[in-house]
Short mmCIF file of C-alpha atoms and ligand atoms in Angstrom, two decimals:
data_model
loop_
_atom_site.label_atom_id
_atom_site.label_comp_id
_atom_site.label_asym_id
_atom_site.label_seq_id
_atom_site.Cartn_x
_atom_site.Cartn_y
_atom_site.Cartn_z
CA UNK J 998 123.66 -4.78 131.75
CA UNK J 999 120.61 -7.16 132.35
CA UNK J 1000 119.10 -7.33 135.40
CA UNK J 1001 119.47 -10.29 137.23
CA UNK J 1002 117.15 -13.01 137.27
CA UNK J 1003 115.92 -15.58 139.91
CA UNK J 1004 113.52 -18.53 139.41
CA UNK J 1005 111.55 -19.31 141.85
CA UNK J 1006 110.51 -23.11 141.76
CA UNK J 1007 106.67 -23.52 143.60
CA UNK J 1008 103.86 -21.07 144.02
CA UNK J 1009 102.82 -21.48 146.83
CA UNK J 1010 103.32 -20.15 150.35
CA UNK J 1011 107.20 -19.60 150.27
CA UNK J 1012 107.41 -19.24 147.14
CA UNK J 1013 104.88 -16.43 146.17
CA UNK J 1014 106.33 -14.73 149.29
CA UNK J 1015 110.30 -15.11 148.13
CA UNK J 1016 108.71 -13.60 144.23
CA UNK J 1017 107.41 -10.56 146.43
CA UNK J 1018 110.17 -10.02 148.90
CA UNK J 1019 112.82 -10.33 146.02
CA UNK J 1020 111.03 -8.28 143.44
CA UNK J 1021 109.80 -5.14 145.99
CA UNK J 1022 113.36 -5.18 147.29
CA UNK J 1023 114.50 -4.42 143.70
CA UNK J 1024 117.26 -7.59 143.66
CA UNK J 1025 115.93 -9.02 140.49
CA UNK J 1026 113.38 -10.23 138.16
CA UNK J 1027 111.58 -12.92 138.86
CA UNK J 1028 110.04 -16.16 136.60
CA UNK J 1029 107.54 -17.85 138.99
CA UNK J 1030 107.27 -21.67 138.14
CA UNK J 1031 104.23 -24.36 139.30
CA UNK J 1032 103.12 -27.69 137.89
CA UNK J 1033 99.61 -26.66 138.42
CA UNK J 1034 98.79 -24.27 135.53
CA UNK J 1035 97.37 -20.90 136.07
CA UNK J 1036 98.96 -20.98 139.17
CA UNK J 1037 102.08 -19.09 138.83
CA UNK J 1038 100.82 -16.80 136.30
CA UNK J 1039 97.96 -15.51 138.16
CA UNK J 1040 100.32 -14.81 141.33
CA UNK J 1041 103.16 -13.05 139.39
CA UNK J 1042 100.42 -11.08 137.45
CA UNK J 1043 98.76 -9.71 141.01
CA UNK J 1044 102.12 -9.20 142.11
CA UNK J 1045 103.31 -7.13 139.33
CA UNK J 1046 100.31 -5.29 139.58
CA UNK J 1047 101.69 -4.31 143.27
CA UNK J 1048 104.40 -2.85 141.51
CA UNK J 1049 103.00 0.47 140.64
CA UNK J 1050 101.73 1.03 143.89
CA UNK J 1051 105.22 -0.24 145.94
CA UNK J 1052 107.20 1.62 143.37
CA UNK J 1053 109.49 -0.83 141.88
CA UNK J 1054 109.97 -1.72 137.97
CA UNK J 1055 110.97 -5.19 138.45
CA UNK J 1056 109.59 -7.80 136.34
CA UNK J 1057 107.62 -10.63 137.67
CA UNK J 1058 106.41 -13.80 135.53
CA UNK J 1059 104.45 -17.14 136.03
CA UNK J 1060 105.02 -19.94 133.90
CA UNK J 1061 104.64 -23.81 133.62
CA UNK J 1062 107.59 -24.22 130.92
CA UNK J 1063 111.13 -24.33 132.23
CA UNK J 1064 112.31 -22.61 128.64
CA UNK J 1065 110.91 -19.58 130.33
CA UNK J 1066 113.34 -19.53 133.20
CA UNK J 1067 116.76 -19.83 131.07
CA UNK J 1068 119.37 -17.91 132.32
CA UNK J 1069 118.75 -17.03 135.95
CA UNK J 1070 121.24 -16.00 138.40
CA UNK J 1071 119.41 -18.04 141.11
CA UNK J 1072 117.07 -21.26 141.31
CA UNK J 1073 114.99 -20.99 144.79
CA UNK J 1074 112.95 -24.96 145.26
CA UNK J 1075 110.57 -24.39 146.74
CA UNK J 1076 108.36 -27.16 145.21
CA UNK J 1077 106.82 -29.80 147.32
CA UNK J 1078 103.84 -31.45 149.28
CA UNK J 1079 102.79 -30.96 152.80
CA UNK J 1080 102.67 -34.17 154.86
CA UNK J 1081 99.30 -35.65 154.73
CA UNK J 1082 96.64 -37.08 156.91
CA UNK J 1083 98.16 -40.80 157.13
CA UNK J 1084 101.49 -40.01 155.05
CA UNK J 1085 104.38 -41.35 156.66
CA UNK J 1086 107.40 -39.50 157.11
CA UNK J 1087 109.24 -41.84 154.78
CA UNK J 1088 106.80 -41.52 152.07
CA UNK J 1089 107.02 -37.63 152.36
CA UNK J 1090 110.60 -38.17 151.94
CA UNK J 1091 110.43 -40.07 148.67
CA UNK J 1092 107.51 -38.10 147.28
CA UNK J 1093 109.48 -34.56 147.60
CA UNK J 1094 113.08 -36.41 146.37
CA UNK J 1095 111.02 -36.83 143.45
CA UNK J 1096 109.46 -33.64 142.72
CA UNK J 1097 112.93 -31.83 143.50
CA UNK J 1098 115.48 -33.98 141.71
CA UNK J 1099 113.00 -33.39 138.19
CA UNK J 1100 112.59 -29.70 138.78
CA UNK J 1101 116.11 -29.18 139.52
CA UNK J 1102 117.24 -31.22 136.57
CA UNK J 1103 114.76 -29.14 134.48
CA UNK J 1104 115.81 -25.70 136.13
CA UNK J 1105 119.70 -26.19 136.35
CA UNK J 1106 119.22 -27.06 132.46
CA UNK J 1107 118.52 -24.11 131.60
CA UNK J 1108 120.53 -22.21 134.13
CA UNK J 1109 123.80 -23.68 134.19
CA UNK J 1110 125.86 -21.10 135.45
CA UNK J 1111 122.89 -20.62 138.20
CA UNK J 1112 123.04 -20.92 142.53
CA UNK J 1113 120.61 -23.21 143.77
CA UNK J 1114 118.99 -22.42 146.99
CA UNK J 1115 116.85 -25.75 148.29
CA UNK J 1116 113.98 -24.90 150.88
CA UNK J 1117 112.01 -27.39 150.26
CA UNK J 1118 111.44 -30.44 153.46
CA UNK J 1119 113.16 -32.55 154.73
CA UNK J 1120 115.70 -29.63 153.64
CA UNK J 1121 119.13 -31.41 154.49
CA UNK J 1122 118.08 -34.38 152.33
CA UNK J 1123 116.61 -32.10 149.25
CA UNK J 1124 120.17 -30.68 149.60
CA UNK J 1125 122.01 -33.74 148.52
CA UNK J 1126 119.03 -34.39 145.56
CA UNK J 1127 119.73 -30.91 144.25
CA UNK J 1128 123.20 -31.30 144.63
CA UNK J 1129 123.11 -34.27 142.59
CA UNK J 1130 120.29 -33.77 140.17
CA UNK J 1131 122.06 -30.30 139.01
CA UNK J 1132 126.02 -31.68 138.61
CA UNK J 1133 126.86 -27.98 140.12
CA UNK J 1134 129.68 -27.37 142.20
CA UNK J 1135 129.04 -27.49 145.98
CA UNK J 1136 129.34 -24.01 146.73
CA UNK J 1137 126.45 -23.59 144.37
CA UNK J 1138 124.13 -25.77 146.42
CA UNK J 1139 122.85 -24.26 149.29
CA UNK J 1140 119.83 -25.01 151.97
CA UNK J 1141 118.04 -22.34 153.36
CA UNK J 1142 117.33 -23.68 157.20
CA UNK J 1143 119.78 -21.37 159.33
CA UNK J 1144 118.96 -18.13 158.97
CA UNK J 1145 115.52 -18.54 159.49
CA UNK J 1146 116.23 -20.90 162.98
CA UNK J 1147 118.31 -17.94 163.88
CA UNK J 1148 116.12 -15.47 163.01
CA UNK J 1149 113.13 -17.45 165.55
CA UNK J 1150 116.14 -17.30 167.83
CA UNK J 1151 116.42 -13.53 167.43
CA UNK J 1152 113.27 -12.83 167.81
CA UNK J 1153 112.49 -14.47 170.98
CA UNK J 1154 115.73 -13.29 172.46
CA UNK J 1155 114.34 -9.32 171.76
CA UNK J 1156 111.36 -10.25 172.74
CA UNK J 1157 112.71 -11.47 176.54
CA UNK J 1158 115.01 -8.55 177.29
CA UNK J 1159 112.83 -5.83 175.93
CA UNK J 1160 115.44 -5.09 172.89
CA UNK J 1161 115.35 -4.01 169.08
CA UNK J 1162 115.70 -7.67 167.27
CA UNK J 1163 118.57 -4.99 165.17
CA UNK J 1164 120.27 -5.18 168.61
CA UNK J 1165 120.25 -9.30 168.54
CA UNK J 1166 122.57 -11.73 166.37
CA UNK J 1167 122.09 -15.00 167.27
CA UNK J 1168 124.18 -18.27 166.07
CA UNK J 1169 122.59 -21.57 164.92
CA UNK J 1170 124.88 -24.66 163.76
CA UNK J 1171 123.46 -28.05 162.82
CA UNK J 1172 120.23 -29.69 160.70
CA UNK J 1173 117.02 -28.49 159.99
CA UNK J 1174 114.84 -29.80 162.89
CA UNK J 1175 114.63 -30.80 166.21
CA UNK J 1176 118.46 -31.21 166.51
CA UNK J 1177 119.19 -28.33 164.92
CA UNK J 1178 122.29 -26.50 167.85
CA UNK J 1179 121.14 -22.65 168.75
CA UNK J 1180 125.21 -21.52 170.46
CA UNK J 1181 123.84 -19.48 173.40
CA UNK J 1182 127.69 -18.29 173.84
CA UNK J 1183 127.73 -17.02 170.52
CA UNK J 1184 124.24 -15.05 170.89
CA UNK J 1185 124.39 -11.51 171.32
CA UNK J 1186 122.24 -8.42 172.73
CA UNK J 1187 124.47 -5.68 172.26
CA UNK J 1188 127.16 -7.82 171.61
CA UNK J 1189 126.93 -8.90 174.85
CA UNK J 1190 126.50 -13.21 175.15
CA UNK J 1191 123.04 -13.70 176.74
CA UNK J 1192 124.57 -16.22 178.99
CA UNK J 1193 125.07 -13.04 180.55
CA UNK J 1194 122.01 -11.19 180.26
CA UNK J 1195 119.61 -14.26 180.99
CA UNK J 1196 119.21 -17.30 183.43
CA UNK J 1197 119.76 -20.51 182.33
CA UNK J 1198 116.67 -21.68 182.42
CA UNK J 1199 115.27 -18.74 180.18
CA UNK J 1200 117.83 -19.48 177.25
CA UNK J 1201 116.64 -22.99 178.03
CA UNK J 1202 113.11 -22.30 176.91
CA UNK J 1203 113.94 -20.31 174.47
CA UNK J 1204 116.17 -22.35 172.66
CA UNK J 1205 113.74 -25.27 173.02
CA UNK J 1206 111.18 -22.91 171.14
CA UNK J 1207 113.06 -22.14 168.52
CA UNK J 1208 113.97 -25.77 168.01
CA UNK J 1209 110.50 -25.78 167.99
CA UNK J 1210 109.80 -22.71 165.97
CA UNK J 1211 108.06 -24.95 162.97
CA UNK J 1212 105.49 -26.61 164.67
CA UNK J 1213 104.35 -23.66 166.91
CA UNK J 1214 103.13 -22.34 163.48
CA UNK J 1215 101.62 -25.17 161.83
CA UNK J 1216 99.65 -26.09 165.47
CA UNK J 1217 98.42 -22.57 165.20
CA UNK J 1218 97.55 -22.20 161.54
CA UNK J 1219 96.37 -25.94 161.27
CA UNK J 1220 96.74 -25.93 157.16
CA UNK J 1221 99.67 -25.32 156.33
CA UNK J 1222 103.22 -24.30 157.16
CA UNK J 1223 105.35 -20.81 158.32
CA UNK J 1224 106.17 -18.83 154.83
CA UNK J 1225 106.94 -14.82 155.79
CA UNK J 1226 109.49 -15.54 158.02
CA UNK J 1227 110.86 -18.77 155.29
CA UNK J 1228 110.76 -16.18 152.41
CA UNK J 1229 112.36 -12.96 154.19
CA UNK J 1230 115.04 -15.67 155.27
CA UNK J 1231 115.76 -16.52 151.37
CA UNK J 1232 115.52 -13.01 150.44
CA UNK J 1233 118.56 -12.05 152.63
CA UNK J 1234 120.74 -14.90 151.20
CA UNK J 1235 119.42 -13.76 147.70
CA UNK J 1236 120.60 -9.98 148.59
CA UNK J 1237 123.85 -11.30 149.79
CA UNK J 1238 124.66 -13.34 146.68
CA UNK J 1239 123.53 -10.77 143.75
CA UNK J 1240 125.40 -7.80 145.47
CA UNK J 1241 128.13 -10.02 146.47
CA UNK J 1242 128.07 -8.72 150.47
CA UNK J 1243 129.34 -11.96 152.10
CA UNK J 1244 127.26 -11.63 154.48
CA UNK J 1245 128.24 -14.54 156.81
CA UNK J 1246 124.83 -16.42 157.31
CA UNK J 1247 124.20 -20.18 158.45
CA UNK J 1248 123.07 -22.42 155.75
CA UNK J 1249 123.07 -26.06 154.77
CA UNK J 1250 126.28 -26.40 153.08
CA UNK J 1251 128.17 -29.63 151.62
CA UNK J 1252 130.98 -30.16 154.19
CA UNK J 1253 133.97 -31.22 153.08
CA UNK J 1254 136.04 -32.01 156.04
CA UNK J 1255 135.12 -28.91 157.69
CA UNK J 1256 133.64 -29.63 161.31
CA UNK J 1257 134.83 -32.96 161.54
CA UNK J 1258 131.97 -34.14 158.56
CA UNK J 1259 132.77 -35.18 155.11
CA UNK J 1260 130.04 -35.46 152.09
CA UNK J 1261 127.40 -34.22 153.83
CA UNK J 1262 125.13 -31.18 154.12
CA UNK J 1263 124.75 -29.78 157.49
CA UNK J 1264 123.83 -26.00 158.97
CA UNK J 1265 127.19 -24.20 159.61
CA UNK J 1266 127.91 -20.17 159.07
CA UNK J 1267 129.25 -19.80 155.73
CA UNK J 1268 130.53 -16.73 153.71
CA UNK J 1269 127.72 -15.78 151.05
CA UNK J 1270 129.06 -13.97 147.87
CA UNK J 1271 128.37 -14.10 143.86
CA UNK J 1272 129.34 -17.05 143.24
CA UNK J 1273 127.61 -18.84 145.80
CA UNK J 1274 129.67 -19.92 149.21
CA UNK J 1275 132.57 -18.79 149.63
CA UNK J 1276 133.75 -20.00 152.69
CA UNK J 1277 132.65 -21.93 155.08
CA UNK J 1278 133.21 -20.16 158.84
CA UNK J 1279 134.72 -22.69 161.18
CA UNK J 1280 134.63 -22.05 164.98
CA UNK J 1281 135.96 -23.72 167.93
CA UNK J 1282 132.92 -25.91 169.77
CA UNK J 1283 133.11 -26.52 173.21
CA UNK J 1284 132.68 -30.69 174.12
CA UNK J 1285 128.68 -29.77 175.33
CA UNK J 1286 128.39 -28.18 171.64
CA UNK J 1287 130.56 -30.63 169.74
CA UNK J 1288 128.18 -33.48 170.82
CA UNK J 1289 125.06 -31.84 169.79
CA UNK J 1290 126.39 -31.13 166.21
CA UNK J 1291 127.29 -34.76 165.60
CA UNK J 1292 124.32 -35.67 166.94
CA UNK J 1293 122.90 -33.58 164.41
CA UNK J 1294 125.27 -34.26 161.58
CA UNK J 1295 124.62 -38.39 162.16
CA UNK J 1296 120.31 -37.61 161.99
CA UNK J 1297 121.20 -35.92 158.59
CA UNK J 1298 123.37 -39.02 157.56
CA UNK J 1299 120.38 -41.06 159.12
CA UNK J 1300 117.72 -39.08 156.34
CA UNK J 1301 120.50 -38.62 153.55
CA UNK J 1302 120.47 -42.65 153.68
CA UNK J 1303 116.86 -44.04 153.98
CA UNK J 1304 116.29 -41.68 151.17
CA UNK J 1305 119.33 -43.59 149.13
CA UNK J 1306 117.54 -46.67 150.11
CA UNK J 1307 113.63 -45.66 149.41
CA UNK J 1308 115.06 -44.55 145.98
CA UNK J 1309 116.93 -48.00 145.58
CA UNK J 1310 113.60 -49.89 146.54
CA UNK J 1311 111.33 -48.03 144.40
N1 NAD P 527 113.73 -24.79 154.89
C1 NAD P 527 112.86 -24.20 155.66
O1 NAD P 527 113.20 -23.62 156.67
C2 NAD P 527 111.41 -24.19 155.26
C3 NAD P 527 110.52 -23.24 155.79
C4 NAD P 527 109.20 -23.24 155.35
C5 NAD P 527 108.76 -24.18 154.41
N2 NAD P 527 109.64 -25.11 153.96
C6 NAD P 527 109.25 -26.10 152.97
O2 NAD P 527 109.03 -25.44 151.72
C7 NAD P 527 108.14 -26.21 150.92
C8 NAD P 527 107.04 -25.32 150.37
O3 NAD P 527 106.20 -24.86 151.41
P1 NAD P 527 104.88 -24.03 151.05
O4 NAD P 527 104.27 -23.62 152.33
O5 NAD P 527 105.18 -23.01 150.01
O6 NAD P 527 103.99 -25.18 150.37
P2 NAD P 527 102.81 -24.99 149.33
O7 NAD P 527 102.06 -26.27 149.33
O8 NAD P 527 102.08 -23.72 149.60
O9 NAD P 527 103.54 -24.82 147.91
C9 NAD P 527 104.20 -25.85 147.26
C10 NAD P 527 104.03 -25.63 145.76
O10 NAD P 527 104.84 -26.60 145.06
C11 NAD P 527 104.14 -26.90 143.86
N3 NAD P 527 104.66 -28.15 143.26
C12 NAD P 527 104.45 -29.42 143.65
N4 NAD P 527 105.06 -30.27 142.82
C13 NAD P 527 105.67 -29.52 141.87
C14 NAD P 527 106.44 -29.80 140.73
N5 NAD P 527 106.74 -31.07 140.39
N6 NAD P 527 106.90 -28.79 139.98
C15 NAD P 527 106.61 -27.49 140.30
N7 NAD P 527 105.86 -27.16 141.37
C16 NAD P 527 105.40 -28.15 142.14
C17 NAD P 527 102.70 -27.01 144.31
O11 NAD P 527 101.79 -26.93 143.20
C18 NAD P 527 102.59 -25.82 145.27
O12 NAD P 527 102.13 -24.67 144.59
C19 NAD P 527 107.65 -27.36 151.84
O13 NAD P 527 108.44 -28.51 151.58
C20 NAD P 527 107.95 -26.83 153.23
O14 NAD P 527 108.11 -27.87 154.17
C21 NAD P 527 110.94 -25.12 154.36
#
């Protein structure tokens, strides 16, 4: 049987990273794809020359031709500019709706049976491009955002009680940015809620930094964005998809009634298997909770439709 393969769309931060998490894990192959040329291939050359040394025999290629990517399992976007000095937010918006909606035509071509998993920004918004650029089913479509809020979440919850982040599980709902909804009730130390473990005031700050989690890292590494933490995020959902785990993770899915929103892609915990999604987890939210997510839910509509209308205008 042939091993799977995953494409990974953008050599840059993320994606370089996602090409060396995947590969040293052993969960596939991996065809590394950049506009700029020389790009890809030198990355995926240095990182197959890792392989001897980290003991792993998967293959790892860089290419600027889309022919060489036919037939993945798994299309990761990663393509996209950083905002610039004096780029609006708007502009950013149109400029990466661009770049994703022609590599995703390009890359779902020649994948047709492939999962897309969208991490390029403004992710909620690249969602609906890819979703629409590709003609795939919804539960093919996913956005990487969730797992790695959670996983900032995590982090700084074993980090304030002295624990093993393996002892932590913590539960994000909502977009990709500053209304994104960390569920204190539903995060765990031990399995216990920290609403018991912690003031709060504590799970207060905390949640405001991992709202925050983004920009901490780009005010301390001034050019450019987070990408270990990004790419170990993808890698799980990758993992959970090829071996068909599962795994219940939160990701930007395309909501179909469930939590109260219809045609839209916002962070909920879904059910992660081979074929992509396959199920979306509801949960009962308190009124506190229920507010925030359609808060959240209406600044992704708010995105999802300047986008429509930049793309109209121009
Ligand atoms: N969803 C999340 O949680 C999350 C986390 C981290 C980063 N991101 C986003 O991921 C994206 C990538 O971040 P990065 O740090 O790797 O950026 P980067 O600038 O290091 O890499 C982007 C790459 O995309 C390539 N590219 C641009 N246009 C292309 C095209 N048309 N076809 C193919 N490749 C093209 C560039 O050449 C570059 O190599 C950004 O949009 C960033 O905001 C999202």
């Amino acid at each position: 049987m042939p091993r799977p393969q995953v494409t990974v769309i953008g050599a840059g931060n993320v994606g370089a990273s996602v090409a060396q998490r995947v590969a040293e894990a052993g969960l596939a192959d991996v065809v590394v794809i950049d506009i700029v040329e020389g790009l890809p291939q030198g990355k995926a050359l240095d990182l197959a020359e890792a392989a001897p040394v980290v003991g792993h025999d998967m293959k790892i290629s860089g290419t600027n031709d889309y022919a060489d990517t036919a037939g993945s399992d798994i299309i990761v976007v990663t393509s996209g500019l950083a905002r610039q000095p004096g780029m609006s937010r708007d502009d950013l918006l149109a400029k990466n709706a661009g770049i994703v909606r022609s590599v995703v035509q390009q890359s779902a071509a020649q994948s047709p049976g492939g999962i897309i998993i969208v991490v390029t920004n403004p992710l909620d918004a690249m969602c609906h491009v890819a979703l629409e650029a590709s003609g795939f089913t919804p539960e093919r479509v996913i956005g990487m955002a969730g797992v790695l809020d959670s996983a900032r979440f995590r982090t700084f919850i074993a980090q304030e009680l002295g624990v093993s982040v393996g002892s932590t599980h913590a539960f994000v709902l909502g977009g990709h940015g500053d209304t994104m909804v960390p569920l204190p009730r539903y995060s765990t130390a031990g399995g216990v809620p920290i609403t018991e473990l912690m003031s709060a005031e504590r799970i207060a700050a905390l949640v405001d930094r991992t709202r925050t989690g983004g920009a901490e890292i780009v005010a301390l590494l001034k050019t450019g964005s987070a990408y270990y933490a990004p790419a170990a995020s993808v890698a799980q959902m990758v993992d959970s998809i090829l071996n068909d785990r599962n795994a219940i993770l939160p990701c930007a899915a395309y909501l179909n009634g469930e939590y109260g929103v219809d045609g839209l892609f916002v962070g909920v915990p879904v059910k992660l298997g081979r074929t992509g999604i396959t199920q979306v987890v509801e949960i009962e939210l308190s009124d506190d909770e229920r507010a925030a997510f359609d808060k959240s839910a209406a600044a992704v509509r708010e995105l999802v439709e300047t986008m429509e209308r930049l793309s109209a205008a121009g």
